[in-house]
XYZ file of C-alpha atoms in Angstrom:
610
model
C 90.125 121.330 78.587
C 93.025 123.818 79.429
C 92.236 122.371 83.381
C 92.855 119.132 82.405
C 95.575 119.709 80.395
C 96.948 121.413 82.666
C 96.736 118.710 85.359
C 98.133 116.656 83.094
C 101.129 118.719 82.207
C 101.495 118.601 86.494
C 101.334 114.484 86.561
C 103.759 113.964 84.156
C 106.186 116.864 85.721
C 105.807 115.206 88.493
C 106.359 111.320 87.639
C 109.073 112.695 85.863
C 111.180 115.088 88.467
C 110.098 113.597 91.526
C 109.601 114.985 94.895
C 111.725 118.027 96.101
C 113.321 116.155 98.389
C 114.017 112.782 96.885
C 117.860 111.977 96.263
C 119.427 109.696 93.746
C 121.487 106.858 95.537
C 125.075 107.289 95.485
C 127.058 105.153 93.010
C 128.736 102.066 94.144
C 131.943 100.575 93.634
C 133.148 97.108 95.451
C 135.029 97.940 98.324
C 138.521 97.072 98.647
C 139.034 93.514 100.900
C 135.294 93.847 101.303
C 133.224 91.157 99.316
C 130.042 91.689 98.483
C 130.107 95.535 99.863
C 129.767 98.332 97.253
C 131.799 101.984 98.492
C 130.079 104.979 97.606
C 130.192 108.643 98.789
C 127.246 110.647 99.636
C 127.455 114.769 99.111
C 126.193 116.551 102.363
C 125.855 120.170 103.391
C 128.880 121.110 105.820
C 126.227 123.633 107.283
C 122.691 122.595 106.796
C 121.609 125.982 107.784
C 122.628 127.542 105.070
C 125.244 129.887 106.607
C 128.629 128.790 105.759
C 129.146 127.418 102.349
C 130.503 123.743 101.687
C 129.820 120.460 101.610
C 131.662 116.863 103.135
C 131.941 113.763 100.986
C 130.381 111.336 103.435
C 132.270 107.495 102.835
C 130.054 104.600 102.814
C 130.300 101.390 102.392
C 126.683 99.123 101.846
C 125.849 95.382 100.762
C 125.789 95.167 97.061
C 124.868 91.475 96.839
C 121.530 90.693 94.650
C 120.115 89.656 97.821
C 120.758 92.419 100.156
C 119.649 94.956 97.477
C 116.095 93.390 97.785
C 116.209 94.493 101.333
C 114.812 98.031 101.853
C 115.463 98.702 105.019
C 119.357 99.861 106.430
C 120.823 98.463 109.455
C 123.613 101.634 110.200
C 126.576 99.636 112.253
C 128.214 102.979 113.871
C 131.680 102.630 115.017
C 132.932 104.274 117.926
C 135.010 107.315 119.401
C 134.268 109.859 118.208
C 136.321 109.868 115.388
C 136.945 106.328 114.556
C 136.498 105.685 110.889
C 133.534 102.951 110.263
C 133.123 102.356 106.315
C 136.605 99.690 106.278
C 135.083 97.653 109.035
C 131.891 96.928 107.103
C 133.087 92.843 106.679
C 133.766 92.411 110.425
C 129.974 94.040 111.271
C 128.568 91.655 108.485
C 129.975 88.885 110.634
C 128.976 90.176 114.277
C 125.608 91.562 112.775
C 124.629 88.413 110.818
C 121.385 87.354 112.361
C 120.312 90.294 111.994
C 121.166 90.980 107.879
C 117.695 88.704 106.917
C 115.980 91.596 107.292
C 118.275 94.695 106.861
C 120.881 95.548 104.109
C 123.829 96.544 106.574
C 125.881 99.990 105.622
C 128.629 101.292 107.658
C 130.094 104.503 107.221
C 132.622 107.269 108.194
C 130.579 109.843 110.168
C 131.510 113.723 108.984
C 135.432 114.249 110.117
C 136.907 110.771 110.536
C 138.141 108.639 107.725
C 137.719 109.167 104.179
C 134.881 111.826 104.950
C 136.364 115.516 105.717
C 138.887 113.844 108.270
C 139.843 116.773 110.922
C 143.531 116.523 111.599
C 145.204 117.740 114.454
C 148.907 116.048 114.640
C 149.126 118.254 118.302
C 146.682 115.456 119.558
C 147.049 112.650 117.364
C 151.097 112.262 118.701
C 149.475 112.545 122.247
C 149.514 109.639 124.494
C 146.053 108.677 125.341
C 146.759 108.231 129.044
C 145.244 111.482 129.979
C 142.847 114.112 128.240
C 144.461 116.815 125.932
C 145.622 119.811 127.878
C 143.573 123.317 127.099
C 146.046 124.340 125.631
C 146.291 121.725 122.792
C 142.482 121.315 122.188
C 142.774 125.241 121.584
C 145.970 124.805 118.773
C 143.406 121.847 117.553
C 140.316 124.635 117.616
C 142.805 127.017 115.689
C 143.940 124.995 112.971
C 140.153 123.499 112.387
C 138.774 126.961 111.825
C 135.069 128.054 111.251
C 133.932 125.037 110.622
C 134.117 123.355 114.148
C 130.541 124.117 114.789
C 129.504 121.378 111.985
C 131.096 118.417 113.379
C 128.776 117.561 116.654
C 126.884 114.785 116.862
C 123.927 116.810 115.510
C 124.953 117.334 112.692
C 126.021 113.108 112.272
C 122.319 112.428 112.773
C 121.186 114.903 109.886
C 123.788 113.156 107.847
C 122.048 109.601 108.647
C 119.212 110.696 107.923
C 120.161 111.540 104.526
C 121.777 108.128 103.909
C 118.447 106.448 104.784
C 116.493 109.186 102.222
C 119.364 108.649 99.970
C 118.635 104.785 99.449
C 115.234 104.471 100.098
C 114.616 103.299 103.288
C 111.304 104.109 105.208
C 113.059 103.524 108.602
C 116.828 102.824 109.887
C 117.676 100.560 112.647
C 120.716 101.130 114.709
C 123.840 99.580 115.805
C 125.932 101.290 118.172
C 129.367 100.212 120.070
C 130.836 102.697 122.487
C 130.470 106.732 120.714
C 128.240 105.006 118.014
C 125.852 103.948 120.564
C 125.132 107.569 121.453
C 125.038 108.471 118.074
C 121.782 105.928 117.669
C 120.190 107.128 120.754
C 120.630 110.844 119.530
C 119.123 109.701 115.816
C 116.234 107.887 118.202
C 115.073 110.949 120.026
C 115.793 113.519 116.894
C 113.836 110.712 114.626
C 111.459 108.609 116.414
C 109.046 108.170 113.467
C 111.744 106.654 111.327
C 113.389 104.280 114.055
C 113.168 100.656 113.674
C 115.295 99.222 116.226
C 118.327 99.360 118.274
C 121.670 97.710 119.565
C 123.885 99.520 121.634
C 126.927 97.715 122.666
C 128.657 99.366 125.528
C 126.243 101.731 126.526
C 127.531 105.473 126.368
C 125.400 107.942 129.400
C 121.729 109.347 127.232
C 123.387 112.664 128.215
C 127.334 112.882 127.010
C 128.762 112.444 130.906
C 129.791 114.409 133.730
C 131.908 116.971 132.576
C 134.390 115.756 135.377
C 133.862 112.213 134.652
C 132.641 111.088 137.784
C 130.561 108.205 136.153
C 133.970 106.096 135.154
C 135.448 107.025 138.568
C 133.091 105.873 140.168
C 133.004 102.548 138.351
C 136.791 101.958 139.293
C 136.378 100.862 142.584
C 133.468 98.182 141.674
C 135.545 97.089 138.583
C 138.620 96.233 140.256
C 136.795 94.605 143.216
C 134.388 92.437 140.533
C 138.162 91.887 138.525
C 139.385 90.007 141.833
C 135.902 88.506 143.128
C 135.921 84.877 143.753
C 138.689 84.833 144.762
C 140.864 85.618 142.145
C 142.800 87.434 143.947
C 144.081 85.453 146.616
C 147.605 85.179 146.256
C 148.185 88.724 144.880
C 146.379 90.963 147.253
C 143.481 91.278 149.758
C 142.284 94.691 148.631
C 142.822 96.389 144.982
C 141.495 99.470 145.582
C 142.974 100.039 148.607
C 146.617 99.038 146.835
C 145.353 101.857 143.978
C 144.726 104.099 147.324
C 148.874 103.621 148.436
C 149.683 103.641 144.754
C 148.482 107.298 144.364
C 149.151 108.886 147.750
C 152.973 107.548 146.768
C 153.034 109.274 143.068
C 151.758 112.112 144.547
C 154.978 112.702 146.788
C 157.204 111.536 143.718
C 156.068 110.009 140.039
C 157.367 105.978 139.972
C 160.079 106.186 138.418
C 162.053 102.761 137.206
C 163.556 100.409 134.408
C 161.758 99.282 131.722
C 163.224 97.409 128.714
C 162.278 98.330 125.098
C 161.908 95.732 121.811
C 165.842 95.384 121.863
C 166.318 94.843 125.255
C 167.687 97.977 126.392
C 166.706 99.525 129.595
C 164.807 102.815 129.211
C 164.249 104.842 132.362
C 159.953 105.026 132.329
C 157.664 107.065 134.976
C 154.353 106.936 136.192
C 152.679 109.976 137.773
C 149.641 109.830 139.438
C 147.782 111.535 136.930
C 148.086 108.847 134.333
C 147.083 106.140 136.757
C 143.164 106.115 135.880
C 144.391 105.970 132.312
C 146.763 102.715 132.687
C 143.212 101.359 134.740
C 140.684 102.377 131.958
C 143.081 100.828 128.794
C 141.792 97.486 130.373
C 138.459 98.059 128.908
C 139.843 97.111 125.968
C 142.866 94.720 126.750
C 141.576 92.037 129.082
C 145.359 90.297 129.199
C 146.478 93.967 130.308
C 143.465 94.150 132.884
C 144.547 90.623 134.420
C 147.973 91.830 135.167
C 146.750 95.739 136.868
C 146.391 93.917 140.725
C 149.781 92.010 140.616
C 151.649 95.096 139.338
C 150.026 97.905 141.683
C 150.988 95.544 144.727
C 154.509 95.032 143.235
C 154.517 98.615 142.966
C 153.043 99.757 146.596
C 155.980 97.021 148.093
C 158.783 98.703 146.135
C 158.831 96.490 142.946
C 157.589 99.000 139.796
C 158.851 96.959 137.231
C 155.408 95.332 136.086
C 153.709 98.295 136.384
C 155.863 100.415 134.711
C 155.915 97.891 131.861
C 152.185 98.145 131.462
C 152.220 101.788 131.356
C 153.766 101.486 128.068
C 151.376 99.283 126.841
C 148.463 101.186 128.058
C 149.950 104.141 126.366
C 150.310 101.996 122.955
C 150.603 103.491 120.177
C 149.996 106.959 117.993
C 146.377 105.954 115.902
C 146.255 107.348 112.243
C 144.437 109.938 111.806
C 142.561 108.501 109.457
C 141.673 105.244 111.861
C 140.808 107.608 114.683
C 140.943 111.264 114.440
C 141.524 112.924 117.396
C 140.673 116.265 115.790
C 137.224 114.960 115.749
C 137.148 113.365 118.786
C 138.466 116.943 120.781
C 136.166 118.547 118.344
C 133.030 116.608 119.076
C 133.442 116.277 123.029
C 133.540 120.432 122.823
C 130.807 120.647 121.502
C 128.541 118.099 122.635
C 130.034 118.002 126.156
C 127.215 118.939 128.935
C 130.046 121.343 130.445
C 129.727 123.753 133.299
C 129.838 126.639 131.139
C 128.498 127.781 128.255
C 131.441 128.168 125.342
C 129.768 131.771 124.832
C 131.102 132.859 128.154
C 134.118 134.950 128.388
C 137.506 132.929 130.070
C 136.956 134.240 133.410
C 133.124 133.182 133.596
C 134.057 129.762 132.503
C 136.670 129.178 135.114
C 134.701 130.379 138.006
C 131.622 127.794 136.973
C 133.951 125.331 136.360
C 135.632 125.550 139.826
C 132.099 126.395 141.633
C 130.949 123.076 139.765
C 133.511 120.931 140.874
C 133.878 122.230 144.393
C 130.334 120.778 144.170
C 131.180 117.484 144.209
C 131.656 115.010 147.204
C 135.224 113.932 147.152
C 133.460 110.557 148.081
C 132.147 110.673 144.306
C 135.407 110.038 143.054
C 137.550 108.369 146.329
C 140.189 107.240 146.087
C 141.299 109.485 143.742
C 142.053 113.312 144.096
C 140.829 116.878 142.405
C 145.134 116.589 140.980
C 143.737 113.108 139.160
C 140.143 113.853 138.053
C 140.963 117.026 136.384
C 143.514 116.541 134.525
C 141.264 113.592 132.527
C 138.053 116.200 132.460
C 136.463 117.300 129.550
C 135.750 120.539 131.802
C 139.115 121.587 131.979
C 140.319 120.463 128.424
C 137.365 122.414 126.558
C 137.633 125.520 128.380
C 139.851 127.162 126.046
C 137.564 126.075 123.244
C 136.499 128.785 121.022
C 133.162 131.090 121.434
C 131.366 128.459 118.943
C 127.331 128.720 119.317
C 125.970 125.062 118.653
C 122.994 123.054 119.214
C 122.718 120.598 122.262
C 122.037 117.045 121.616
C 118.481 115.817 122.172
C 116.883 115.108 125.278
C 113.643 114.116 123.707
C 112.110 110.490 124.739
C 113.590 107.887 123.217
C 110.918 105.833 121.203
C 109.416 102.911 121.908
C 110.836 100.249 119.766
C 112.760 97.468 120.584
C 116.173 97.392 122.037
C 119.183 95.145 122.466
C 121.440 96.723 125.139
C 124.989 94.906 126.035
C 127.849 95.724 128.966
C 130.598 94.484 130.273
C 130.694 94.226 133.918
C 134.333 95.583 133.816
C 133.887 98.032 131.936
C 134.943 101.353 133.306
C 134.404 103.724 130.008
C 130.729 102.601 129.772
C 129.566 101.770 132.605
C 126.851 99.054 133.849
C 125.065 101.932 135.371
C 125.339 103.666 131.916
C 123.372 100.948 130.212
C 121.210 100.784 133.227
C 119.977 104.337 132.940
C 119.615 103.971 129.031
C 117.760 100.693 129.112
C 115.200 102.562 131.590
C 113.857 104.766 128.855
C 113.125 102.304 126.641
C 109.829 100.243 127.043
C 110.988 97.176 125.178
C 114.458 97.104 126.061
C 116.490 93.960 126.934
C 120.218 94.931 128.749
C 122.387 91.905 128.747
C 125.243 92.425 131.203
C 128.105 90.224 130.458
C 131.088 89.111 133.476
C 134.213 89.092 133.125
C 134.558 91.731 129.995
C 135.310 95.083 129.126
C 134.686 97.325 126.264
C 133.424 96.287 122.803
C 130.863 92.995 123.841
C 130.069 91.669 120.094
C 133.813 91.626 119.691
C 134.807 90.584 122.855
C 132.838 87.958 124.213
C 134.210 84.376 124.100
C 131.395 82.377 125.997
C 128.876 82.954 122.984
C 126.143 84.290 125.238
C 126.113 88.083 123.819
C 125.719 86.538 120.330
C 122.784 84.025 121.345
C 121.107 87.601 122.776
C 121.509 89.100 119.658
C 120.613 85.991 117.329
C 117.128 85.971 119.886
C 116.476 89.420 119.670
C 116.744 89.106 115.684
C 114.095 86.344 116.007
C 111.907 88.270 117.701
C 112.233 86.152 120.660
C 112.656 86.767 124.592
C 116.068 87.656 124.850
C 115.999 86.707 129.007
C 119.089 86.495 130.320
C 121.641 84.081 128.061
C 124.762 85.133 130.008
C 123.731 84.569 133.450
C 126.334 81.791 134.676
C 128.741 83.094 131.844
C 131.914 85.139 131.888
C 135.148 85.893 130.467
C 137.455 86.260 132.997
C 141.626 86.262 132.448
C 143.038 84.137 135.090
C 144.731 86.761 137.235
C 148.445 87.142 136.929
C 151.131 86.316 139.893
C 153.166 88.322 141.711
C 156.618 88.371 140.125
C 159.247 86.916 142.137
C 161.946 89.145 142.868
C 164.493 86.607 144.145
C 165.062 82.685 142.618
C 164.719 81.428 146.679
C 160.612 83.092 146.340
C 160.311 80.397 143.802
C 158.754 77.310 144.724
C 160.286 73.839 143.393
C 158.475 71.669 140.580
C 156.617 69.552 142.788
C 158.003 66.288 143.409
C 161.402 67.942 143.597
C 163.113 70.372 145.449
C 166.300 72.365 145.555
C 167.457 75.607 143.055
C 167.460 73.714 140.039
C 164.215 72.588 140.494
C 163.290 76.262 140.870
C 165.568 77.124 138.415
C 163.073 74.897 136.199
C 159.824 76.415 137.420
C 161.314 79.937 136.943
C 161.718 78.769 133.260
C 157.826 78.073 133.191
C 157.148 81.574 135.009
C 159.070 83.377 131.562
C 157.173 81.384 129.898
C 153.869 82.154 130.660
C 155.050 85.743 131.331
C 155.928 86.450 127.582
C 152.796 84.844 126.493
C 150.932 87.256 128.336
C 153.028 90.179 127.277
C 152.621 89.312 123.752
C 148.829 89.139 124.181
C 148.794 92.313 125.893
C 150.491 94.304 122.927
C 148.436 92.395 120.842
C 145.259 94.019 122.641
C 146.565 97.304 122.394
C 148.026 96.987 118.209
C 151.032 97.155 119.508
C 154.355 95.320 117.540
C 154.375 91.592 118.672
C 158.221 92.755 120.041
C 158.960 93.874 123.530
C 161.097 93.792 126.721
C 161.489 91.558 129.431
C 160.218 92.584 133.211
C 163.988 92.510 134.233
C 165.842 92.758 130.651
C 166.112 90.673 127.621
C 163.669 90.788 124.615
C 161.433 88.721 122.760
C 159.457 88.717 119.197
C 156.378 86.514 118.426
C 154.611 85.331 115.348
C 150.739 83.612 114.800
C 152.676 80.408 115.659
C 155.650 80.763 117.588
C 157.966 83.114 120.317
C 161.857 83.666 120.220
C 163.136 85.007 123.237
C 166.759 86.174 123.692
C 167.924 86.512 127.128
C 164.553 87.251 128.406
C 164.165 87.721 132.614
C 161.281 87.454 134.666
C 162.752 85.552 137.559
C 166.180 87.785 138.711
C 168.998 85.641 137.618
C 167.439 83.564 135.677
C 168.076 84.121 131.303
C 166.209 82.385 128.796
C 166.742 82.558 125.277
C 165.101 79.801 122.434
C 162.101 79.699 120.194
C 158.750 77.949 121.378
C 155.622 76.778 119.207
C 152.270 76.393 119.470
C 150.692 73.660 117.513
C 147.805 71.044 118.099
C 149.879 69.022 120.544
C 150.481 71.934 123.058
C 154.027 74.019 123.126
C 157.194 72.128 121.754
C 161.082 73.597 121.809
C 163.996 74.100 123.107
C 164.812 77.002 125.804
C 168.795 77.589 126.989
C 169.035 78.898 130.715
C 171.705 81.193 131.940
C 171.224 80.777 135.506
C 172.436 81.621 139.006
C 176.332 80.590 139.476
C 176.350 76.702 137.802
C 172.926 76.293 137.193
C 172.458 76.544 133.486
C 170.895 74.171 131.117
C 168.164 73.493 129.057
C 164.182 73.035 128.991
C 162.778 71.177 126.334
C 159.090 71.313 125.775
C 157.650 67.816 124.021
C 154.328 69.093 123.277
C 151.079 67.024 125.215
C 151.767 68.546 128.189
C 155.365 67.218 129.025
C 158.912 69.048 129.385
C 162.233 67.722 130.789
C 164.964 70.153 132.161
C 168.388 69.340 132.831
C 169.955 72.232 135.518
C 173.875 71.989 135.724
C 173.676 67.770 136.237
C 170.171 67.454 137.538
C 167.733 66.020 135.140
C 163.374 66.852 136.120
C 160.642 65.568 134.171
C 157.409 67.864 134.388
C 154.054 67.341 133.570
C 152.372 70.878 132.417
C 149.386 72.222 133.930
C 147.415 74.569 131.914
């Protein structure tokens, strides 16, 4: 009787404390601008080891509708980086991620060190520039101020905190949505977890082992991307050979840095330069600004034939702007890369050790593997050099187990340089059921990205359960390549139909025209202000429906000042030209395709193309 009693006593103990390991799930709250998505935080270990005390307040953010809450498995949408916050962009996944929410309740969070979840902050870095890696000497001060608990932020320890999220609500398995940093962080939960992997999408494929330590991967792709970026012909009236313009470019910066005007949201002219250093940096921030990509071959062969006004105008847009910490930390993202980086050296080794590997290492390499750039613009933008001050931290490599054989959606841009087609390539090879979707025309970020639809039919098939095959074959999203800016009114040609100055006078009016457009679009693409300079002075400032310029120059000579807006009927308004000697006027734009200029006393009618 005492046995069974006693057994007893053990069933209800049991029914009543649950298993060791079980967790309540976090308590929800709607998110802020999120409908139908409850916030919650989720207490973690900071050291799972026991060793140093402390624990991180992981940020989530999870559908809390009636319906998704009868869904028991997670979908994880993991945002990239590292160190980009993911729980405020749990709406926008919803969208991008719908044919897949049937089946999964989606939750997006901030991984440990970004956002709302132990954020690392290192304003040394987060002021920086991203047109080249930190310096050693900054991701040391950024080592410094983190202190002893750097070892706890690698991707490792990420994966351990996913895995408690999935405990934490229930869910037998987790399938995986990556873009960029985030798809690393699924393949690294993949190999570490197999047995509780359902499926995965990895948008913009990051290398299965965290890259050359001297990036050689992405500079290699530069060559093929800029070639692909003026294929078809694209190209023809700008230059016969990109990469060998990018081939001048550098061999002139590295005599003397570009130096030139550029003209800031007021219209004054700042002095800008360009060394040869930041050039793969200007190329790469067209991953993620296609307008910005479309302008690179026009404004390295203005540059190589002694115009740098166009390119040192993009260099400011490629620089952009300073991210919040709390939208992107850079303290995590240094922090991370240190740690997870396969580097040459071990960060055990003493300073001298680690600079003689590091130099044996490189010396290794083929200058071929990264033509037609040199050892003064590959280092500078390697993780090798900017980690070897890192402290002596001991940490745990990321996984090189198998990934597991479930099914996978991978997706690539064909331009982009970051994460590479070969990238997604090598990934998709590991996984049995894999379908890689390689998408022309685009960068970075396909989900988001993609116009043509074709990435989303994939995905919407691969939900289904259905062939994915190839949806994007005979698809692409390529800019139309920008001109060559004029440097003289006489290089423009007349309207056609007409001829003479004011008739180019006219078409130079068109030229600004589409010029600011694009410039607007290109800040836009890098969250920049929708206020900036003109290529040779003057300003403008844009809205969702209209653009006010004030004196802005493309065409030498030739001012333009008005508002312009964009409505169903095409662009209407009224521009005033300050032109060469007597040839000022107007331009009025009637909307449906139609504009009339009057230049000094000659009247043109034009009919709009595109």
């Amino acid at each position: 009787m005492r046995r069974v009693l006693s057994l007893l006593l053990l069933a209800i103990l049991a029914a009543v404390v649950g298993p060791a390991a079980a967790q309540a799930a976090p308590k929800l709250r709607p998110c802020p601008k999120q409908p139908g998505f409850g916030c919650g935080t989720l207490t973690v270990p900071l050291d799972r080891s026991g060793g140093v005390a402390g624990t991180i307040g992981l940020r989530f953010a999870i559908q809390d509708t009636r319906a998704a809450r009868r869904r028991k498995q997670l979908l994880v949408a993991l945002s990239g980086g590292p160190g980009q916050a993911g729980a405020p962009f749990a709406a926008s996944f919803a969208t991008t991620l719908k044919p897949l929410l049937k089946r999964y309740r989606l939750v997006t969070l901030d991984q440990r060190g970004t956002g709302r979840s132990g954020v690392l902050s290192c304003p040394e870095l987060q002021a920086t520039l991203p047109l080249t890696e930190a310096s050693s000497a900054q991701a040391a001060a950024c080592a410094t101020r983190i202190g002893p608990s750097r070892p706890f932020f690698s991707t490792r320890d990420s994966v351990a905190d996913l895995d408690a999220l999935r405990s934490a609500f229930g869910s037998s398995k987790l399938a995986l949505m990556g873009v960029s940093y985030g798809t690393f962080v699924a393949q690294q939960y993949a190999r570490i977890h197999p047995a509780t992997t359902d499926r995965l999408i990895l948008d913009s494929v990051v290398p299965a082992v965290a890259g050359s330590p001297f990036a050689v991967d992405l500079f290699q792709a530069i060559p093929r991307v800029l070639r692909e970026t003026c294929g078809g012909s694209r190209c023809r009236d700008v230059t016969r050979d990109p990469v060998g313009d990018v081939a001048q470019l550098l061999v002139q910066l590295r005599a003397a840095a570009l130096k030139g005007p550029a003209y800031d949201s007021r219209g004054r002219r700042r002095t800008v330069t360009l060394s040869a250093a930041e050039v793969p940096g200007v190329l790469i921030s067209g991953d993620l600004n296609g307008p910005l990509r479309a302008a690179l071959p026009a404004a390295i062969r203005a540059a190589v034939t002694g115009d740098p006004a166009p390119l040192l105008r993009l260099r400011a847009v490629a620089a952009g702007v300073p991210s919040k910490t709390r939208e992107l930390s850079f303290g995590l993202y240094q922090t991370t890369t240190c740690l997870d980086q396969a580097l040459p050296y071990a960060l055990t080794d003493p300073p001298a050790r680690r600079r003689a590997r590091s130099d044996a290492a490189f010396a290794a390499i083929p200058t071929s593997a990264y033509a037609p750039f040199a050892a003064s613009e590959v280092l500078p933008n390697s993780n090798a050099e900017t980690c070897i001050g890192w402290p002596a931290d001991r940490v745990e490599r990321p996984s090189s187990a198998p990934l597991p054989d479930v099914p996978a959606l991978l997706l690539d841009g064909r331009l982009d340089m970051r994460t590479s087609i070969e990238s997604a390539r090598q990934v998709a090879a590991e996984l049995p059921r894999s379908s890689l979707v390689l998408v022309a025309g685009t960068g970075h970020d396909i989900l988001d990205s993609d116009s043509t639809g074709c990435a989303a039919r994939a995905l919407t098939r691969f939900a289904a359960g259905r062939p994915v095959g190839q949806p994007c074959r005979g698809h692409g999203n390529h800019e139309a390549i920008a001109p060559l800016p004029p440097r003289r009114l006489s290089a423009v040609r007349a309207i056609p139909g007409t001829r003479g100055n004011p008739s180019r006078v006219a078409n130079a009016v068109l030229l600004t025209l589409r010029d600011v457009i694009a410039a607007d679009n290109q800040r836009l693409f890098s969250g920049m202000a929708e206020r900036g300079g003109g290529l040779r002075g003057g300003r403008f400032a844009a809205d969702q429906t209209s653009i006010t310029m004030r004196r802005y120059a493309y065409v030498p000579g030739v001012r333009v000042s008005g508002r312009v807006r964009f409505g169903g009927d095409g662009v209407d308004g009224t521009l005033r030209i300050d032109g060469p000697g007597r040839l000022d006027g107007r331009l009025r734009l009637l909307g449906r395709g139609r504009a009339e200029a009057t230049i000094g006393r000659t009247r043109i009618r034009i009919t709009l193309r595109g």
